[in-house]
Tab-separated table of C-alpha atoms in Angstrom:
chain	number	residue	atom	x	y	z
A	442	MET	CA	-50.535	16.858	17.857
A	443	LYS	CA	-47.416	19.003	17.843
A	444	LYS	CA	-46.282	17.422	21.124
A	445	LEU	CA	-46.954	13.932	19.719
A	446	PHE	CA	-44.919	14.676	16.564
A	447	THR	CA	-42.081	16.066	18.661
A	448	ALA	CA	-42.086	12.957	20.846
A	449	ILE	CA	-42.037	10.594	17.839
A	450	PHE	CA	-39.298	12.618	16.160
A	451	SER	CA	-37.222	12.583	19.336
A	452	ILE	CA	-37.596	8.814	19.695
A	453	THR	CA	-36.566	8.352	16.050
A	454	LEU	CA	-33.440	10.439	16.543
A	455	LEU	CA	-32.696	8.499	19.692
A	456	PHE	CA	-32.797	5.107	17.963
A	457	ILE	CA	-30.855	5.941	14.776
A	458	PRO	CA	-27.452	6.192	16.502
A	459	ILE	CA	-28.254	3.166	18.665
A	460	PHE	CA	-28.716	0.968	15.558
A	461	GLY	CA	-25.517	2.343	14.024
A	462	SER	CA	-23.666	1.860	17.285
A	463	CYS	CA	-24.932	-1.728	17.542
A	464	SER	CA	-23.479	-2.631	14.125
A	465	THR	CA	-20.164	-1.036	15.057
A	466	GLN	CA	-20.137	-2.821	18.391
A	467	ILE	CA	-20.768	-6.222	16.791
A	468	ILE	CA	-18.136	-5.883	14.056
A	469	ASN	CA	-15.587	-4.473	16.514
A	470	GLU	CA	-16.147	-7.412	18.832
A	471	SER	CA	-15.791	-9.803	15.891
A	472	ILE	CA	-12.486	-8.159	14.940
A	473	ARG	CA	-11.275	-8.213	18.561
A	474	LEU	CA	-11.833	-11.952	18.793
A	475	ALA	CA	-10.313	-12.711	15.374
A	476	SER	CA	-7.046	-14.541	14.882
A	477	GLU	CA	-4.035	-12.939	13.192
A	478	GLN	CA	-2.694	-16.320	12.147
A	479	LEU	CA	-2.085	-16.758	8.414
A	480	ILE	CA	-4.813	-18.898	6.836
A	481	MET	CA	-3.147	-19.406	3.449
A	482	ASP	CA	0.202	-18.324	2.059
A	483	ALA	CA	0.767	-17.040	-1.488
A	484	ASP	CA	1.301	-20.517	-2.973
A	485	SER	CA	-1.878	-21.861	-1.405
A	486	ILE	CA	-3.861	-18.838	-2.603
A	487	LEU	CA	-2.507	-19.370	-6.122
A	488	LYS	CA	-3.736	-22.970	-5.988
A	489	TRP	CA	-7.169	-21.814	-4.775
A	490	ASN	CA	-7.388	-19.235	-7.559
A	491	LYS	CA	-6.970	-21.931	-10.207
A	492	GLN	CA	-10.627	-22.798	-9.627
A	493	ASN	CA	-11.320	-19.743	-11.777
A	494	ASP	CA	-10.917	-19.611	-15.553
A	495	ASP	CA	-7.664	-19.110	-17.430
A	496	ILE	CA	-8.305	-16.361	-19.988
A	497	TYR	CA	-5.324	-17.538	-22.037
A	498	SER	CA	-7.121	-20.771	-22.878
A	499	ALA	CA	-9.419	-18.647	-25.065
A	500	LYS	CA	-6.761	-18.631	-27.801
A	501	ASN	CA	-7.931	-22.144	-28.750
A	502	LEU	CA	-11.620	-21.195	-28.795
A	503	SER	CA	-13.759	-22.783	-31.519
A	504	LYS	CA	-16.658	-21.115	-33.317
A	505	GLU	CA	-19.136	-23.445	-31.604
A	506	THR	CA	-17.766	-22.668	-28.149
A	507	LEU	CA	-17.827	-18.915	-28.776
A	508	LEU	CA	-21.414	-19.082	-30.035
A	509	ALA	CA	-22.371	-21.021	-26.912
A	510	LYS	CA	-20.729	-18.439	-24.663
A	511	ILE	CA	-22.511	-15.518	-26.307
A	512	ASN	CA	-25.854	-17.329	-26.328
A	513	ALA	CA	-25.431	-18.143	-22.624
A	514	ILE	CA	-25.182	-14.414	-21.812
A	515	SER	CA	-27.239	-12.619	-24.476
A	516	ILE	CA	-30.556	-14.275	-23.652
A	517	ILE	CA	-33.848	-12.609	-24.545
A	518	PRO	CA	-35.750	-12.513	-21.225
A	519	THR	CA	-39.072	-14.301	-20.926
A	520	SER	CA	-40.386	-11.653	-18.526
A	521	LYS	CA	-41.300	-8.106	-19.504
A	522	ARG	CA	-38.539	-5.542	-19.585
A	523	TYR	CA	-38.889	-1.774	-19.575
A	524	ILE	CA	-36.190	0.229	-21.307
A	525	LYS	CA	-35.280	3.518	-19.687
A	526	ILE	CA	-35.639	6.438	-22.095
A	527	SER	CA	-35.013	9.175	-19.553
A	528	ASP	CA	-35.704	9.761	-15.861
A	529	GLY	CA	-39.269	8.615	-15.265
A	530	LEU	CA	-39.868	7.606	-18.897
A	531	TYR	CA	-39.778	3.972	-20.101
A	532	LYS	CA	-40.843	1.865	-23.071
A	533	GLU	CA	-41.625	-1.833	-23.032
A	534	ALA	CA	-39.149	-3.952	-24.965
A	535	ASP	CA	-40.889	-5.599	-27.933
A	536	PRO	CA	-39.754	-8.214	-30.515
A	537	ALA	CA	-38.435	-5.492	-32.853
A	538	TYR	CA	-36.295	-4.103	-30.028
A	539	TYR	CA	-34.769	-7.503	-29.270
A	540	SER	CA	-34.247	-8.174	-32.982
A	541	HIS	CA	-32.122	-5.021	-33.149
A	542	LEU	CA	-30.028	-6.195	-30.171
A	543	ILE	CA	-29.486	-9.630	-31.685
A	544	ASN	CA	-28.480	-8.157	-35.052
A	545	ASN	CA	-25.851	-6.040	-33.302
A	546	ILE	CA	-24.256	-9.186	-31.858
A	547	ASN	CA	-22.863	-9.805	-35.345
A	548	PHE	CA	-23.116	-13.595	-35.376
A	549	ASP	CA	-22.550	-13.884	-39.141
A	550	VAL	CA	-18.890	-12.820	-39.048
A	551	ILE	CA	-17.726	-15.358	-36.440
A	552	ALA	CA	-15.049	-17.435	-38.137
A	553	ASP	CA	-14.454	-21.151	-37.709
A	554	THR	CA	-11.282	-20.171	-35.841
A	555	PRO	CA	-12.082	-16.905	-34.048
A	556	ASP	CA	-9.366	-14.242	-33.861
A	557	ILE	CA	-8.739	-13.899	-30.116
A	558	ARG	CA	-7.014	-10.768	-28.835
A	559	TYR	CA	-6.132	-9.526	-25.354
A	560	GLY	CA	-6.214	-6.313	-23.394
A	561	PHE	CA	-6.714	-4.432	-20.138
A	562	ILE	CA	-9.796	-2.637	-18.859
A	563	THR	CA	-8.848	1.048	-18.538
A	564	LYS	CA	-11.673	2.383	-16.340
A	565	ARG	CA	-14.585	1.172	-14.213
A	566	THR	CA	-16.699	-0.487	-16.894
A	567	PRO	CA	-20.192	-2.046	-16.996
A	568	LEU	CA	-20.311	-5.636	-18.258
A	569	LYS	CA	-23.557	-5.961	-20.216
A	570	THR	CA	-25.878	-8.739	-21.351
A	571	PHE	CA	-26.164	-7.232	-24.834
A	572	PRO	CA	-23.968	-4.822	-26.842
A	573	SER	CA	-26.073	-1.830	-25.791
A	574	LYS	CA	-25.969	1.032	-23.306
A	575	ASP	CA	-29.688	0.584	-22.669
A	576	GLU	CA	-30.856	-0.072	-19.124
A	577	ALA	CA	-33.666	-2.612	-18.747
A	578	PHE	CA	-35.872	-2.972	-15.692
A	579	SER	CA	-38.398	-5.594	-14.575
A	580	SER	CA	-40.833	-2.771	-13.779
A	581	THR	CA	-40.885	0.997	-14.032
A	582	SER	CA	-40.374	1.185	-10.269
A	583	SER	CA	-37.338	-1.155	-10.191
A	584	ALA	CA	-33.825	0.191	-9.590
A	585	HIS	CA	-31.947	-2.830	-10.995
A	586	ASP	CA	-30.694	-2.819	-14.589
A	587	ARG	CA	-31.314	-6.385	-15.765
A	588	PHE	CA	-28.939	-5.898	-18.709
A	589	LEU	CA	-26.061	-5.300	-16.285
A	590	GLU	CA	-24.088	-8.464	-15.546
A	591	SER	CA	-21.232	-7.010	-13.515
A	592	THR	CA	-18.665	-4.201	-13.386
A	593	LEU	CA	-14.993	-4.521	-14.302
A	594	TYR	CA	-12.199	-2.489	-12.725
A	595	PRO	CA	-9.056	-0.828	-14.153
A	596	PHE	CA	-6.196	-3.165	-15.105
A	597	GLU	CA	-8.478	-6.219	-15.348
A	598	PRO	CA	-6.885	-8.549	-17.952
A	599	VAL	CA	-9.407	-9.777	-20.524
A	600	ALA	CA	-9.561	-11.917	-23.636
A	601	ILE	CA	-11.342	-10.173	-26.536
A	602	LEU	CA	-13.499	-12.786	-28.244
A	603	HIS	CA	-15.787	-10.891	-30.642
A	604	GLU	CA	-16.922	-7.453	-31.857
A	605	SER	CA	-20.440	-6.076	-32.393
A	606	SER	CA	-21.831	-4.965	-35.751
A	607	ASP	CA	-21.644	-1.276	-34.821
A	608	GLY	CA	-18.006	-1.646	-33.766
A	609	GLU	CA	-18.676	-0.096	-30.361
A	610	TRP	CA	-18.768	-3.259	-28.245
A	611	ILE	CA	-16.572	-6.284	-27.672
A	612	PHE	CA	-17.458	-9.596	-26.080
A	613	ILE	CA	-14.799	-10.368	-23.474
A	614	LYS	CA	-13.772	-13.103	-21.086
A	615	MET	CA	-12.312	-12.347	-17.683
A	616	TYR	CA	-11.264	-14.816	-14.997
A	617	ASN	CA	-14.778	-15.375	-13.690
A	618	TYR	CA	-17.296	-14.067	-16.210
A	619	GLU	CA	-18.068	-13.055	-19.797
A	620	GLY	CA	-20.119	-10.321	-21.418
A	621	TRP	CA	-20.124	-7.130	-23.465
A	622	VAL	CA	-18.054	-4.020	-22.689
A	623	LEU	CA	-17.504	-0.795	-24.574
A	624	LYS	CA	-14.544	-1.163	-26.918
A	625	ASP	CA	-13.259	2.296	-25.942
A	626	ASN	CA	-12.724	1.045	-22.384
A	627	VAL	CA	-10.277	-1.701	-23.378
A	628	ALA	CA	-6.638	-1.225	-24.406
A	629	GLU	CA	-5.300	-4.065	-26.549
A	630	THR	CA	-1.923	-5.641	-25.888
A	631	SER	CA	-0.130	-8.975	-26.139
A	632	ILE	CA	-0.367	-12.075	-23.981
A	633	ASP	CA	3.226	-11.464	-22.924
A	634	VAL	CA	2.388	-8.028	-21.477
A	635	LEU	CA	-0.600	-9.462	-19.613
A	636	ARG	CA	1.599	-12.150	-18.104
A	637	LEU	CA	4.209	-9.574	-17.088
A	638	TYR	CA	1.484	-7.656	-15.261
A	639	GLU	CA	0.170	-10.758	-13.502
A	640	ASP	CA	3.669	-11.984	-12.559
A	641	ASN	CA	4.807	-8.586	-11.284
A	642	ASP	CA	5.402	-8.650	-7.523
A	643	LYS	CA	5.958	-4.918	-7.117
A	644	PHE	CA	2.453	-3.492	-6.940
A	645	VAL	CA	-0.039	-1.700	-4.732
A	646	VAL	CA	-3.535	-2.972	-4.007
A	647	ILE	CA	-6.450	-0.680	-3.221
A	648	SER	CA	-7.444	-1.451	0.381
A	649	VAL	CA	-10.518	0.800	0.796
A	650	PRO	CA	-13.965	0.438	-0.774
A	651	LYS	CA	-13.548	3.480	-3.015
A	652	ALA	CA	-10.505	5.527	-4.011
A	653	PHE	CA	-9.456	7.888	-6.812
A	654	THR	CA	-6.164	8.642	-8.489
A	655	SER	CA	-5.007	12.203	-7.906
A	656	TYR	CA	-5.552	14.707	-10.722
A	657	SER	CA	-7.094	12.265	-13.234
A	658	MET	CA	-9.651	11.134	-10.592
A	659	THR	CA	-9.891	7.621	-12.019
A	660	GLU	CA	-12.373	5.647	-9.915
A	661	LEU	CA	-10.863	2.663	-8.083
A	662	ASP	CA	-12.354	-0.131	-5.981
A	663	MET	CA	-10.995	-2.440	-3.315
A	664	GLY	CA	-8.734	-5.066	-4.867
A	665	CYS	CA	-7.544	-3.051	-7.885
A	666	LEU	CA	-3.839	-3.641	-8.612
A	667	PHE	CA	-1.367	-1.118	-10.030
A	668	PRO	CA	2.353	-1.632	-10.767
A	669	LEU	CA	4.365	0.432	-8.283
A	670	VAL	CA	6.796	2.981	-9.732
A	671	ASN	CA	7.820	4.853	-6.594
A	672	GLU	CA	6.899	5.305	-2.951
A	673	HIS	CA	6.670	8.804	-1.454
A	674	ASP	CA	5.835	10.131	2.018
A	675	ASN	CA	2.069	10.322	1.468
A	676	TYR	CA	1.386	8.662	-1.876
A	677	TYR	CA	2.452	6.064	-4.420
A	678	THR	CA	3.313	6.673	-8.060
A	679	VAL	CA	1.859	3.848	-10.144
A	680	LEU	CA	1.389	2.881	-13.768
A	681	CYS	CA	-2.143	3.285	-15.132
A	682	PRO	CA	-3.464	1.621	-18.320
A	683	LYS	CA	-4.483	3.916	-21.169
A	684	ARG	CA	-5.798	3.402	-24.692
A	685	ASP	CA	-3.959	5.190	-27.518
A	686	TYR	CA	-5.566	6.474	-30.731
A	687	ASN	CA	-5.148	3.002	-32.303
A	688	GLY	CA	-6.806	1.267	-29.358
A	689	LYS	CA	-3.492	-0.141	-28.138
A	690	LEU	CA	-2.147	-0.148	-24.586
A	691	CYS	CA	-0.043	2.709	-23.347
A	692	PHE	CA	0.649	3.936	-19.825
A	693	SER	CA	0.457	7.069	-17.748
A	694	PHE	CA	1.554	7.780	-14.210
A	695	GLY	CA	-1.058	7.835	-11.482
A	696	TYR	CA	-0.884	8.942	-7.879
A	697	ILE	CA	-2.654	7.051	-5.105
A	698	SER	CA	-2.831	8.114	-1.468
A	699	LYS	CA	-1.095	5.799	0.982
A	700	GLN	CA	-4.272	5.813	3.052
A	701	ASP	CA	-6.049	4.033	0.192
A	702	ALA	CA	-3.565	1.330	-0.760
A	703	ASN	CA	-1.081	-1.246	0.468
A	704	ILE	CA	2.194	-2.429	-1.058
A	705	GLY	CA	1.409	-6.028	-1.972
A	706	TYR	CA	-1.630	-7.985	-0.899
A	707	LEU	CA	-2.842	-7.877	2.674
A	708	GLN	CA	-2.066	-11.055	4.566
A	709	TYR	CA	-4.922	-13.535	4.489
A	710	THR	CA	-5.897	-13.694	8.140
A	711	GLN	CA	-9.233	-13.839	9.902
A	712	LYS	CA	-8.650	-10.383	11.368
A	713	ASN	CA	-7.888	-8.836	7.984
A	714	ILE	CA	-11.039	-10.328	6.430
A	715	LEU	CA	-13.162	-8.683	9.105
A	716	ILE	CA	-11.273	-5.381	9.068
A	717	GLN	CA	-11.735	-5.138	5.295
A	718	ALA	CA	-15.412	-6.053	5.555
A	719	ALA	CA	-16.061	-3.438	8.251
A	720	LYS	CA	-14.951	-0.680	5.848
A	721	PHE	CA	-18.072	-1.292	3.752
A	722	ILE	CA	-20.686	-0.825	6.482
A	723	ASN	CA	-23.469	1.508	5.276
A	724	GLU	CA	-22.180	1.605	1.681
A	725	PRO	CA	-25.263	1.725	-0.608
A	726	TYR	CA	-26.311	-1.410	-2.474
A	727	GLY	CA	-25.390	-1.467	-6.171
A	728	TRP	CA	-26.905	-4.187	-8.366
A	729	GLY	CA	-24.136	-5.432	-10.676
A	730	GLY	CA	-22.011	-2.427	-9.703
A	731	MET	CA	-24.625	0.262	-10.402
A	732	ASN	CA	-23.929	3.806	-9.208
A	733	GLY	CA	-20.343	2.982	-8.273
A	734	TYR	CA	-21.244	0.413	-5.613
A	735	ARG	CA	-21.649	-3.388	-5.511
A	736	ASP	CA	-24.060	-6.221	-4.761
A	737	CYS	CA	-23.784	-9.079	-2.254
A	738	SER	CA	-21.472	-11.353	-4.261
A	739	ALA	CA	-19.302	-8.475	-5.557
A	740	LEU	CA	-18.862	-7.309	-1.956
A	741	MET	CA	-17.362	-10.678	-1.056
A	742	MET	CA	-15.213	-10.643	-4.205
A	743	ASP	CA	-13.715	-7.272	-3.325
A	744	ILE	CA	-13.051	-8.078	0.333
A	745	TYR	CA	-11.066	-11.168	-0.619
A	746	ARG	CA	-9.409	-9.583	-3.690
A	747	SER	CA	-7.480	-7.274	-1.366
A	748	MET	CA	-5.766	-10.442	-0.076
A	749	GLY	CA	-5.179	-11.871	-3.552
A	750	ILE	CA	-8.065	-14.361	-3.419
A	751	LYS	CA	-10.307	-14.641	-6.470
A	752	LEU	CA	-13.943	-15.671	-6.155
A	753	LYS	CA	-16.471	-16.548	-8.826
A	754	ARG	CA	-18.842	-13.727	-9.790
A	755	ASN	CA	-22.313	-14.909	-8.811
A	756	THR	CA	-23.586	-16.339	-5.547
A	757	ASP	CA	-24.469	-19.758	-6.951
A	758	GLN	CA	-20.983	-20.027	-8.482
A	759	GLN	CA	-19.210	-18.957	-5.283
A	760	GLU	CA	-21.200	-21.509	-3.311
A	761	LEU	CA	-19.707	-24.366	-5.358
A	762	MET	CA	-16.085	-23.398	-4.705
A	763	SER	CA	-14.041	-25.799	-2.585
A	764	PRO	CA	-12.569	-27.576	-0.702
A	765	TYR	CA	-13.932	-26.566	2.711
A	766	SER	CA	-17.617	-26.168	2.013
A	767	LEU	CA	-20.352	-27.723	4.116
A	768	ASN	CA	-23.865	-28.399	2.810
A	769	VAL	CA	-26.302	-27.592	5.630
A	770	ARG	CA	-29.488	-27.274	3.591
A	771	SER	CA	-31.162	-30.303	5.171
A	772	LEU	CA	-30.230	-29.447	8.768
A	773	THR	CA	-32.767	-28.168	11.265
A	774	LYS	CA	-32.510	-24.704	12.782
A	775	ASP	CA	-31.049	-26.138	15.997
A	776	GLU	CA	-28.518	-28.195	14.040
A	777	LYS	CA	-27.440	-25.166	12.004
A	778	GLU	CA	-26.985	-23.173	15.199
A	779	ASN	CA	-24.783	-25.919	16.633
A	780	VAL	CA	-22.614	-25.943	13.507
A	781	LEU	CA	-22.396	-22.139	13.432
A	782	ILE	CA	-21.042	-22.029	16.972
A	783	LYS	CA	-17.977	-23.906	15.676
A	784	GLN	CA	-17.760	-22.124	12.293
A	785	LEU	CA	-14.928	-19.602	11.942
A	786	ALA	CA	-15.781	-15.923	11.587
A	787	GLY	CA	-14.777	-14.782	8.106
A	788	SER	CA	-16.476	-17.754	6.459
A	789	LEU	CA	-19.039	-17.274	3.712
A	790	LEU	CA	-22.630	-18.282	4.402
A	791	PHE	CA	-25.022	-18.944	1.523
A	792	MET	CA	-28.729	-19.210	1.011
A	793	ASP	CA	-30.450	-19.284	-2.371
A	794	GLY	CA	-29.487	-16.085	-4.220
A	795	HIS	CA	-27.582	-14.477	-1.355
A	796	VAL	CA	-24.125	-14.610	0.253
A	797	MET	CA	-23.106	-13.263	3.655
A	798	LEU	CA	-19.891	-12.930	5.667
A	799	TYR	CA	-20.084	-14.689	9.006
A	800	LEU	CA	-19.017	-12.575	12.001
A	801	GLY	CA	-19.333	-15.300	14.628
A	802	TYR	CA	-21.474	-15.907	17.707
A	803	ILE	CA	-21.582	-12.626	19.604
A	804	GLU	CA	-23.814	-11.948	22.587
A	805	ASN	CA	-25.267	-15.452	22.103
A	806	LYS	CA	-26.384	-14.774	18.507
A	807	PRO	CA	-24.892	-15.623	15.097
A	808	TYR	CA	-24.152	-12.397	13.185
A	809	ILE	CA	-23.504	-11.636	9.523
A	810	LEU	CA	-22.319	-8.715	7.403
A	811	HIS	CA	-24.016	-8.532	4.009
A	812	ASP	CA	-25.139	-6.240	1.196
A	813	VAL	CA	-28.916	-6.418	1.139
A	814	THR	CA	-31.840	-4.536	-0.381
A	815	GLY	CA	-34.260	-5.358	2.415
A	816	TYR	CA	-35.407	-7.860	5.024
A	817	TYR	CA	-38.034	-8.300	7.746
A	818	HIS	CA	-37.407	-7.852	11.459
A	819	GLU	CA	-40.175	-9.004	13.787
A	820	GLY	CA	-42.619	-8.762	10.888
A	821	ILE	CA	-41.651	-5.203	9.910
A	822	TYR	CA	-39.969	-4.595	6.543
A	823	VAL	CA	-36.578	-2.860	6.685
A	824	ASN	CA	-35.661	-1.140	3.411
A	825	ALA	CA	-31.900	-1.417	3.908
A	826	ASN	CA	-30.280	-1.045	0.450
A	827	LYS	CA	-26.821	-1.055	1.993
A	828	VAL	CA	-24.121	-3.122	3.663
A	829	THR	CA	-25.360	-3.923	7.119
A	830	VAL	CA	-24.786	-6.141	10.151
A	831	ASN	CA	-27.635	-8.387	11.277
A	832	ASP	CA	-28.219	-11.483	13.314
A	833	LEU	CA	-29.395	-14.555	11.420
A	834	TYR	CA	-32.900	-14.329	12.840
A	835	ILE	CA	-34.022	-11.645	10.399
A	836	GLU	CA	-36.642	-12.894	7.934
A	837	ASN	CA	-37.362	-12.951	4.226
A	838	SER	CA	-40.666	-11.878	2.656
A	839	GLN	CA	-42.212	-15.293	3.409
A	840	GLY	CA	-41.433	-14.949	7.107
A	841	SER	CA	-38.612	-17.518	7.111
A	842	GLU	CA	-35.618	-16.753	9.296
A	843	TYR	CA	-32.319	-16.492	7.442
A	844	ILE	CA	-30.793	-19.168	9.638
A	845	THR	CA	-33.374	-21.711	8.430
A	846	LEU	CA	-32.607	-20.807	4.793
A	847	LEU	CA	-28.836	-21.363	4.999
A	848	SER	CA	-27.610	-23.876	2.424
A	849	THR	CA	-23.790	-23.832	2.510
A	850	PHE	CA	-20.929	-22.693	4.734
A	851	LEU	CA	-17.646	-22.031	2.906
A	852	LEU	CA	-14.281	-21.509	4.567
A	853	ILE	CA	-11.659	-20.369	2.067
A	854	SER	CA	-8.683	-22.445	3.090
A	855	GLU	CA	-6.180	-25.059	1.890
């Protein structure tokens, strides 16, 4: 028995680096083959980004529109939810619990002409379904907080649309989503200051999946932008948003390593897409931004944000962006393979509820990079929970190959 265990253990150790090496080999080959030609310039990217929402249009928001926005997010689920009390301890959400959440929304004070204000997110901030810190799960064994819509990053401009009854939460609009954030994580300012920030061309962009400012250790993610104050040998001095005792915007200096940032956006090339994507390999999966990480659609958002390109938040919204999208839902497996051979690496591939970055045909197989909780390979479940590289012949829980489930190919271009 001891010899058998030793043999199995040795085989396991042997295969772990092989799998890791395979992913590295595939992504490196994809990068090697990639073009360095510019796909879109700054003007074309600006035009693309206009597919997203303009937060400044919120100043003309009516009561009816605001009510509709809140009701579209703060929906009482039809399925059971279990509220986390502490580690390992949960309670089932009942009508009284949901009544308390709805009361905290503070519907009664919404005016016919809502008072719309503006501000910046000051730290990595959960965007919630309801004005509550509670975490809700579909089962006591689930790891996904169903009250978590997304996660916002420092210096994200937002429109402040409404405030909760307890005064702790505000309902905000960003360029691609809406929801509830803690009021203490937003610094109010004027539209003019927001526009100055967005029009500023002297900035650094975070170019790694995770970084921190020196000393204050503010958590940063790929795509975060900070106005540049000064460049030094090994670091940048930048402006960081802060909230004063009145809740208004003020600034402090921050220090970001040159290894973690770039002056200005990275050029939008096929090679840069793939280089940025490769930096995420093996990063843990984070539903809605849980635990400091990201999910499949947020991964794509952050890769492209480092080049100044803004995507919608959720997979189904990203899939509808244009102009170069191709509906392949009705094609056969062979037909999809034939189209994929011609599809450019760096494109987005969609199937229902999931988005992947296409790496190209390598070693006679179509490969993807994606953030995934799990999949099946030759009938065996792989509990991934990370960013990984796979071919498109992996399977879902019903035994269908990913390639047969593909619905849309999207090339972000002019």
